[in-house]
CSV table of N, CA, C and O in Angstrom, one decimal:
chain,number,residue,atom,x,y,z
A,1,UNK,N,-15.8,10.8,-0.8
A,1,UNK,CA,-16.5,10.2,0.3
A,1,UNK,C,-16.6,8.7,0.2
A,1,UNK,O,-16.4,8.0,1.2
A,2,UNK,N,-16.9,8.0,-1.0
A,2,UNK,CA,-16.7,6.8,-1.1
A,2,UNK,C,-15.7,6.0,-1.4
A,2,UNK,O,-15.9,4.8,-1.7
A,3,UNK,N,-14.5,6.7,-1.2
A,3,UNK,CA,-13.1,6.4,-1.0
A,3,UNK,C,-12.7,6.1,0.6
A,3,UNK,O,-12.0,5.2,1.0
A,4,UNK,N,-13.2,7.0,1.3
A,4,UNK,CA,-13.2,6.6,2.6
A,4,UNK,C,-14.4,6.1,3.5
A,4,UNK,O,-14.6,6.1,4.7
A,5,UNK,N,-15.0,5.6,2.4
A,5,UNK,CA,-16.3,4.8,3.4
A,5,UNK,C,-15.4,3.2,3.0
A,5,UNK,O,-15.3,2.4,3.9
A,6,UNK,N,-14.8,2.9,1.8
A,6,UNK,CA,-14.1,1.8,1.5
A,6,UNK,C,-13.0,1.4,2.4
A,6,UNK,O,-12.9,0.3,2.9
A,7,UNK,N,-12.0,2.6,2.7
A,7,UNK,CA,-11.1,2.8,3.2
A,7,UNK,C,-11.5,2.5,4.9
A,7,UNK,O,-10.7,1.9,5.6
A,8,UNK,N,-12.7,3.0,5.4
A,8,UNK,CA,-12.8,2.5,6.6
A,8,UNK,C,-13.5,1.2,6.7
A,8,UNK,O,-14.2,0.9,7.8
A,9,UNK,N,-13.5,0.6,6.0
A,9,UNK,CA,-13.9,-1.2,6.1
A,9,UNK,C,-13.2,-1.5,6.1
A,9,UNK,O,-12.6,-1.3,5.0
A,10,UNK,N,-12.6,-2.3,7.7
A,10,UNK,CA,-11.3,-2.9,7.4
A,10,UNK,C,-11.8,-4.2,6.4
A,10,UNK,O,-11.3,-4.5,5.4
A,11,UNK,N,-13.3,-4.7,7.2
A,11,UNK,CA,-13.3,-6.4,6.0
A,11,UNK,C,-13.2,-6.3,4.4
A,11,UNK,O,-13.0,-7.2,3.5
A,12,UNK,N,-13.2,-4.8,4.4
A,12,UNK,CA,-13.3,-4.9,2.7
A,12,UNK,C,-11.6,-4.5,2.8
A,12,UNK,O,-10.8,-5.4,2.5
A,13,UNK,N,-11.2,-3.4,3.0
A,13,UNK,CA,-9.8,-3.1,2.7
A,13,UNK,C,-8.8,-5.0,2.6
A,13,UNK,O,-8.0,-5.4,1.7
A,14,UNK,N,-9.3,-5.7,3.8
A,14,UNK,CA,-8.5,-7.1,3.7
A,14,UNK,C,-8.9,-7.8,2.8
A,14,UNK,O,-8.1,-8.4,2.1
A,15,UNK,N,-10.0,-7.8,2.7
A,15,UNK,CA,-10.7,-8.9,1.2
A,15,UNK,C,-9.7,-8.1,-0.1
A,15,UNK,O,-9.0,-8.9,-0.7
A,16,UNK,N,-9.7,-7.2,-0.4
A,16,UNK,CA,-9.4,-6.5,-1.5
A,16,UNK,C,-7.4,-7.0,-1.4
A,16,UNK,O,-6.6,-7.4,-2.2
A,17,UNK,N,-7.4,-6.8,-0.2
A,17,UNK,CA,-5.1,-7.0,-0.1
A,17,UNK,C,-5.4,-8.6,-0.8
A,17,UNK,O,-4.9,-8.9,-1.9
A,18,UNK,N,-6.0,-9.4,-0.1
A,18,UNK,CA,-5.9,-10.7,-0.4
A,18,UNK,C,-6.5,-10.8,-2.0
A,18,UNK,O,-6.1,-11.7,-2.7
A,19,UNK,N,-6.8,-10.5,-2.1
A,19,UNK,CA,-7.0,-10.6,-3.5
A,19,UNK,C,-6.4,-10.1,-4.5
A,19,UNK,O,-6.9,-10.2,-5.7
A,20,UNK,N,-5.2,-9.4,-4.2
A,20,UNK,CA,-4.2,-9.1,-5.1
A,20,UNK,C,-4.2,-7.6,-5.7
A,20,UNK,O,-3.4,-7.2,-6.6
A,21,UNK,N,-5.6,-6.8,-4.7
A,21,UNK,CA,-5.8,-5.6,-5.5
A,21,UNK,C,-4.9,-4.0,-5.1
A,21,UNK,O,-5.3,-2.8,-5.0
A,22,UNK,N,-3.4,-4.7,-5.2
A,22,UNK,CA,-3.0,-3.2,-4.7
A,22,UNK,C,-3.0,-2.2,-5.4
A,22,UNK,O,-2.8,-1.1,-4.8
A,23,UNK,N,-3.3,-2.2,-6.9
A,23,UNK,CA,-3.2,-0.6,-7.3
A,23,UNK,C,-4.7,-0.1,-6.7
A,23,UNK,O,-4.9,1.1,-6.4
A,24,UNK,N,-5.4,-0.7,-6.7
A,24,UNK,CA,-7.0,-0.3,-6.8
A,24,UNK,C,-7.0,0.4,-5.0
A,24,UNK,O,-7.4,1.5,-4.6
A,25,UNK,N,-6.3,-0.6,-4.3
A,25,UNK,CA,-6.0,0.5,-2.3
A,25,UNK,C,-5.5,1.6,-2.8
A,25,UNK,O,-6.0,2.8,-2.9
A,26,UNK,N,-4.5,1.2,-3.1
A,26,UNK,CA,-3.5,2.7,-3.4
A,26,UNK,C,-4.4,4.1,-3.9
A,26,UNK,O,-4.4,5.2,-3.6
A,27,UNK,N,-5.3,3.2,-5.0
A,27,UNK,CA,-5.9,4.3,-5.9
A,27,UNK,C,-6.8,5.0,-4.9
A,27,UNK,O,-6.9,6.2,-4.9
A,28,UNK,N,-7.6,4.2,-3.7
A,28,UNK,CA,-8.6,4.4,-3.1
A,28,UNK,C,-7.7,5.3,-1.6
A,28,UNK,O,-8.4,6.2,-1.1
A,29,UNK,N,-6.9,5.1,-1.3
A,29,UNK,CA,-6.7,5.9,-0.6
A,29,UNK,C,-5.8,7.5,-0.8
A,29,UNK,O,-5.6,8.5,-0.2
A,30,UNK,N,-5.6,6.9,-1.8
A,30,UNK,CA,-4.8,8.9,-2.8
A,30,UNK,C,-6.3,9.4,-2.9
A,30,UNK,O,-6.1,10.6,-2.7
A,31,UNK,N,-7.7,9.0,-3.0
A,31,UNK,CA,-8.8,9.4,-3.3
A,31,UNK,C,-9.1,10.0,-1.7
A,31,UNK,O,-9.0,11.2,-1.7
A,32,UNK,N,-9.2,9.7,-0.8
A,32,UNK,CA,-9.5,10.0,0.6
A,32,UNK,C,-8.9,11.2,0.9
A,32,UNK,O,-9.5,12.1,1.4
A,33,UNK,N,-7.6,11.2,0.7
A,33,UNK,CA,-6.6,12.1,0.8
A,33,UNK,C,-6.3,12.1,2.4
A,33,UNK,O,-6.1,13.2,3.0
A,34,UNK,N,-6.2,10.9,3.2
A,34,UNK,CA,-6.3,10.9,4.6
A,34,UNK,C,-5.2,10.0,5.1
A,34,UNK,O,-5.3,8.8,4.8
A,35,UNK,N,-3.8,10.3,6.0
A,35,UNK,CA,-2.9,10.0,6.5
A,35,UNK,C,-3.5,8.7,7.1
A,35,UNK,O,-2.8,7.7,7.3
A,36,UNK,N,-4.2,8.7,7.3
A,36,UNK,CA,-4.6,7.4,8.7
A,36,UNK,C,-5.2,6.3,7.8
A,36,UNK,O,-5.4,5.3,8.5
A,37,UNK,N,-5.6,6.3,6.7
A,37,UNK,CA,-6.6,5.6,5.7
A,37,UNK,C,-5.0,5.2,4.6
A,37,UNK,O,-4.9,4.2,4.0
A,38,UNK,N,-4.1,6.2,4.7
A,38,UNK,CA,-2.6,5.5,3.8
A,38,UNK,C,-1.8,4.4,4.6
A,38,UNK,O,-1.0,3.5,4.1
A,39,UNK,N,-2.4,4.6,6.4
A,39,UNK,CA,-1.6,3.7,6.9
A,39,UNK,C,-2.4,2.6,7.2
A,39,UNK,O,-1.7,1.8,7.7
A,40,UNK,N,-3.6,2.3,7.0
A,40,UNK,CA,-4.4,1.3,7.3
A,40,UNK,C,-4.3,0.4,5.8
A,40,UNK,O,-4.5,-0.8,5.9
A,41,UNK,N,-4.1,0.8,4.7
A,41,UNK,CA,-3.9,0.6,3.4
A,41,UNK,C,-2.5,0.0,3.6
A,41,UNK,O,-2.6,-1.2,3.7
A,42,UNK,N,-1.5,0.4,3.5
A,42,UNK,CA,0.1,0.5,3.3
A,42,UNK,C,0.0,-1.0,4.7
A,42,UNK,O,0.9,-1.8,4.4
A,43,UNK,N,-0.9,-1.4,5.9
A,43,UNK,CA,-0.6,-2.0,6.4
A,43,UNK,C,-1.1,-3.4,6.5
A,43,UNK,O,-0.9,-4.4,7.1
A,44,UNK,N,-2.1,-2.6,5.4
A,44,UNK,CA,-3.3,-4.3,4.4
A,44,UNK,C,-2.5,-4.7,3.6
A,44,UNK,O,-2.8,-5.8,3.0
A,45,UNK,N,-1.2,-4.0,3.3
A,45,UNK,CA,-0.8,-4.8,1.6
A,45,UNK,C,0.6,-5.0,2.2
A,45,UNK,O,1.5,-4.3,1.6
A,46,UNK,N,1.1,-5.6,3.3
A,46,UNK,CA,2.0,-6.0,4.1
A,46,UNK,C,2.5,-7.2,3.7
A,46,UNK,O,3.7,-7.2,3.5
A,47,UNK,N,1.7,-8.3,3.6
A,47,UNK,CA,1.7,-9.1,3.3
A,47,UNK,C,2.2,-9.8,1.8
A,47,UNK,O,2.8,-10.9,1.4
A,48,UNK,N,1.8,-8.7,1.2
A,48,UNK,CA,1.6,-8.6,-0.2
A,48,UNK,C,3.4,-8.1,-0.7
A,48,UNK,O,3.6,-8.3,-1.9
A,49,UNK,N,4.2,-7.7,-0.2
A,49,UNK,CA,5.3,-7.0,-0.5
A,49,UNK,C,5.8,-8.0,-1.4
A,49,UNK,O,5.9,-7.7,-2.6
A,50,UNK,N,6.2,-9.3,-1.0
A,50,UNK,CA,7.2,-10.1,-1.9
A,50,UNK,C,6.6,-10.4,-3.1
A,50,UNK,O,7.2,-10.7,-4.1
A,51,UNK,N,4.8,-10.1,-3.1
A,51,UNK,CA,4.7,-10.4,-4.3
A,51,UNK,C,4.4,-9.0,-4.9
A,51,UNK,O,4.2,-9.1,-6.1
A,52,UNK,N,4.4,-8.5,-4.7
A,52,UNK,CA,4.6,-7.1,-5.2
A,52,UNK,C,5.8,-6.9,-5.6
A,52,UNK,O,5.8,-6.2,-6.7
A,53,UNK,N,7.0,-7.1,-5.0
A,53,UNK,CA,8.8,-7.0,-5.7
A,53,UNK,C,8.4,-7.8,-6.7
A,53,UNK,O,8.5,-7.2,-7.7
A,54,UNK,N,8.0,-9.2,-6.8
A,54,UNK,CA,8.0,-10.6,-8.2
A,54,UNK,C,7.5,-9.4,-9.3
A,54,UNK,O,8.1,-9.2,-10.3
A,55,UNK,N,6.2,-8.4,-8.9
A,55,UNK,CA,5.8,-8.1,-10.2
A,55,UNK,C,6.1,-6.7,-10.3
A,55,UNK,O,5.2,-6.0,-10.9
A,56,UNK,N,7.2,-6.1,-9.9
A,56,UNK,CA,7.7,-4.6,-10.0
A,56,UNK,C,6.8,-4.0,-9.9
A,56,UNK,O,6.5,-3.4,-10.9
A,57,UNK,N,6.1,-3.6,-8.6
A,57,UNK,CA,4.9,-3.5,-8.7
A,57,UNK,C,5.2,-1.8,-8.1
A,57,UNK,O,4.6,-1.6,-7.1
A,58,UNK,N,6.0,-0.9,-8.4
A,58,UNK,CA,6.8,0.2,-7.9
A,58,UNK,C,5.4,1.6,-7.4
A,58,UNK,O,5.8,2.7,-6.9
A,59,UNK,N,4.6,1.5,-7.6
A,59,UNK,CA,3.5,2.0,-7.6
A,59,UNK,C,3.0,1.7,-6.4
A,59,UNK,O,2.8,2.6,-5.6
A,60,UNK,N,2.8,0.3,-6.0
A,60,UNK,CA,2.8,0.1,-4.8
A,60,UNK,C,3.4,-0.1,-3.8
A,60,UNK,O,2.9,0.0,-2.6
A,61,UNK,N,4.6,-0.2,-4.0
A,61,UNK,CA,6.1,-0.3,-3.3
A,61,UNK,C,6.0,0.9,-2.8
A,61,UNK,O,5.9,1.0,-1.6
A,62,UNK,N,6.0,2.0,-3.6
A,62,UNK,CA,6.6,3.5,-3.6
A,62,UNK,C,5.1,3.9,-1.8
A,62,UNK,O,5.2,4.6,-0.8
A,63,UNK,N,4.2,3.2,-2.3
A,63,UNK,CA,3.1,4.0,-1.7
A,63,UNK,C,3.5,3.2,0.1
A,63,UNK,O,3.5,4.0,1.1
A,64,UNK,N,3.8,1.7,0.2
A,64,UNK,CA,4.2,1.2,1.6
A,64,UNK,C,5.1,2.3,1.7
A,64,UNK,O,4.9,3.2,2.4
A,65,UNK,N,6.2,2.3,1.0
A,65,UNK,CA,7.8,2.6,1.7
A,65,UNK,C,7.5,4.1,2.4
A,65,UNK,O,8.3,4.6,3.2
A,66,UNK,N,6.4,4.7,2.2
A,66,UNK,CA,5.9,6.3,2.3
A,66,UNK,C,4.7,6.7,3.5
A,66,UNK,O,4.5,7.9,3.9
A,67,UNK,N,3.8,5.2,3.9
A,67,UNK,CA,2.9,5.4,4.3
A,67,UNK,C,2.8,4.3,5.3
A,67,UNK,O,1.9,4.5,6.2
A,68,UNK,N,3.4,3.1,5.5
A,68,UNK,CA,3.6,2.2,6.5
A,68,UNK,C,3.8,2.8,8.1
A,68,UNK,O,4.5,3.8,8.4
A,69,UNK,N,3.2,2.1,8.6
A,69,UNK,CA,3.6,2.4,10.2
A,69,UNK,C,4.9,1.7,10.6
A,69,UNK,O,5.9,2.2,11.1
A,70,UNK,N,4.9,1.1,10.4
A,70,UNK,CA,6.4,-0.2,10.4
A,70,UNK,C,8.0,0.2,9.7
A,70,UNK,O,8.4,-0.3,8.6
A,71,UNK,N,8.7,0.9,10.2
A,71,UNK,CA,9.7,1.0,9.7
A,71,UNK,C,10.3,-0.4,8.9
A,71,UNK,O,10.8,-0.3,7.8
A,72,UNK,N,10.3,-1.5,9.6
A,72,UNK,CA,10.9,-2.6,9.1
A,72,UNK,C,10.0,-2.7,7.2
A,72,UNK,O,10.5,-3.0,6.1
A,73,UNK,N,8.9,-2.4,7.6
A,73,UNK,CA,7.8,-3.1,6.1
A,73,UNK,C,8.2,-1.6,5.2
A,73,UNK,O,8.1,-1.4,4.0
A,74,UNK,N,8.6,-0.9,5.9
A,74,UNK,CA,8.6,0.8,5.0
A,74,UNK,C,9.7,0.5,4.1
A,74,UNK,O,9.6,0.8,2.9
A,75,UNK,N,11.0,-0.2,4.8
A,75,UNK,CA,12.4,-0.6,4.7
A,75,UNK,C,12.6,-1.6,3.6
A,75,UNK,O,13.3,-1.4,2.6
A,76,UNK,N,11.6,-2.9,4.0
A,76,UNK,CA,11.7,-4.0,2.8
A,76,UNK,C,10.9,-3.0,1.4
A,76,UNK,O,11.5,-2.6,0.4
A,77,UNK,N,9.9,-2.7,1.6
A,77,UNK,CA,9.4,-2.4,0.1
A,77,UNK,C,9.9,-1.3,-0.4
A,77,UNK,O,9.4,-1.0,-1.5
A,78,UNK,N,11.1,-0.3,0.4
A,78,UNK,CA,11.4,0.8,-0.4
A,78,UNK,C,13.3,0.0,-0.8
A,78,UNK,O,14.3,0.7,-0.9
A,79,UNK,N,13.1,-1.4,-0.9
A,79,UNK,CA,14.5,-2.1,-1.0
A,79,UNK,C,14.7,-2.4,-2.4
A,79,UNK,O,15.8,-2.6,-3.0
A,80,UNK,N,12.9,-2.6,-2.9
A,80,UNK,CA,12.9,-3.4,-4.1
A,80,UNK,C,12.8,-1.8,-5.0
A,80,UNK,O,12.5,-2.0,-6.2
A,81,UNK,N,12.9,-0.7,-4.8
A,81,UNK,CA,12.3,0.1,-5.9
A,81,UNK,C,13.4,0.6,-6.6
A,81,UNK,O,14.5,0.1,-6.1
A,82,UNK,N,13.5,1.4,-7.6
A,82,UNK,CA,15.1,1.8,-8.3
A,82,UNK,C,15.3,3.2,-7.1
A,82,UNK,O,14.7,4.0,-6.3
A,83,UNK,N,17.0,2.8,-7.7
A,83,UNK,CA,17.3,4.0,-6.7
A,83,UNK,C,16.6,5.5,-6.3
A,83,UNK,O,16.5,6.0,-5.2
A,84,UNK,N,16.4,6.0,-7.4
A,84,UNK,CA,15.5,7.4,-7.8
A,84,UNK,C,14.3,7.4,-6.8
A,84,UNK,O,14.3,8.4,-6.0
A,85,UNK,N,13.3,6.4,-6.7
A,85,UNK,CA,12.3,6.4,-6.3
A,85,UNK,C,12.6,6.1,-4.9
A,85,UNK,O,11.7,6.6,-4.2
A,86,UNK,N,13.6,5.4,-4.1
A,86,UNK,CA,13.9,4.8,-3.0
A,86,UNK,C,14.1,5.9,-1.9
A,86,UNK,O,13.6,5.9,-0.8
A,87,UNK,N,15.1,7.1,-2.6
A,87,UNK,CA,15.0,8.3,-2.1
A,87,UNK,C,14.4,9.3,-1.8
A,87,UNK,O,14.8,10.1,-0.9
A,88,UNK,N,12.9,9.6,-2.5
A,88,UNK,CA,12.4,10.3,-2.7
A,88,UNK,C,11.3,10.0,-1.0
A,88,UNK,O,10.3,10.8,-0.7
């Protein structure tokens, strides 16, 4: 329940992208267990992609390339992951 009381603040979901916290979204929306709360997540850490490829950050990559609304952003972050995971 307090996975998606987080997940529905957008001001917190954005404070948290800007601040570099993507395993902690990710964690918080696998916790909700809610399609619409993966895409509101996956489309806060948009931004975040190039630096997310700098730090192999495949955990979060894996989670945009799966849960983005944006085929183009689904596209770039499932570009940087190893092949194995790209497919899946």
């Amino acid at each position: 329940m307090a996975a998606l009381k987080i997940a529905n603040h957008k001001p917190t979901v954005r404070r948290l992208a800007e601040a570099g916290r993507a395993n902690e979204l990710v964690q918080i929306s696998q916790a909700s267990g809610m399609e619409s709360v993966a895409a509101t997540v996956a489309s806060a850490l948009t931004e975040l992609i190039p630096n997310l490829k700098e730090q192999d950050n495949t955990r979060a990559l894996q989670f945009i390339a799966e849960n983005h609304p944006d085929a183009e952003a689904r596209n770039s972050a499932r570009e940087a992951l190893p092949p194995e995971k790209a497919e899946q």
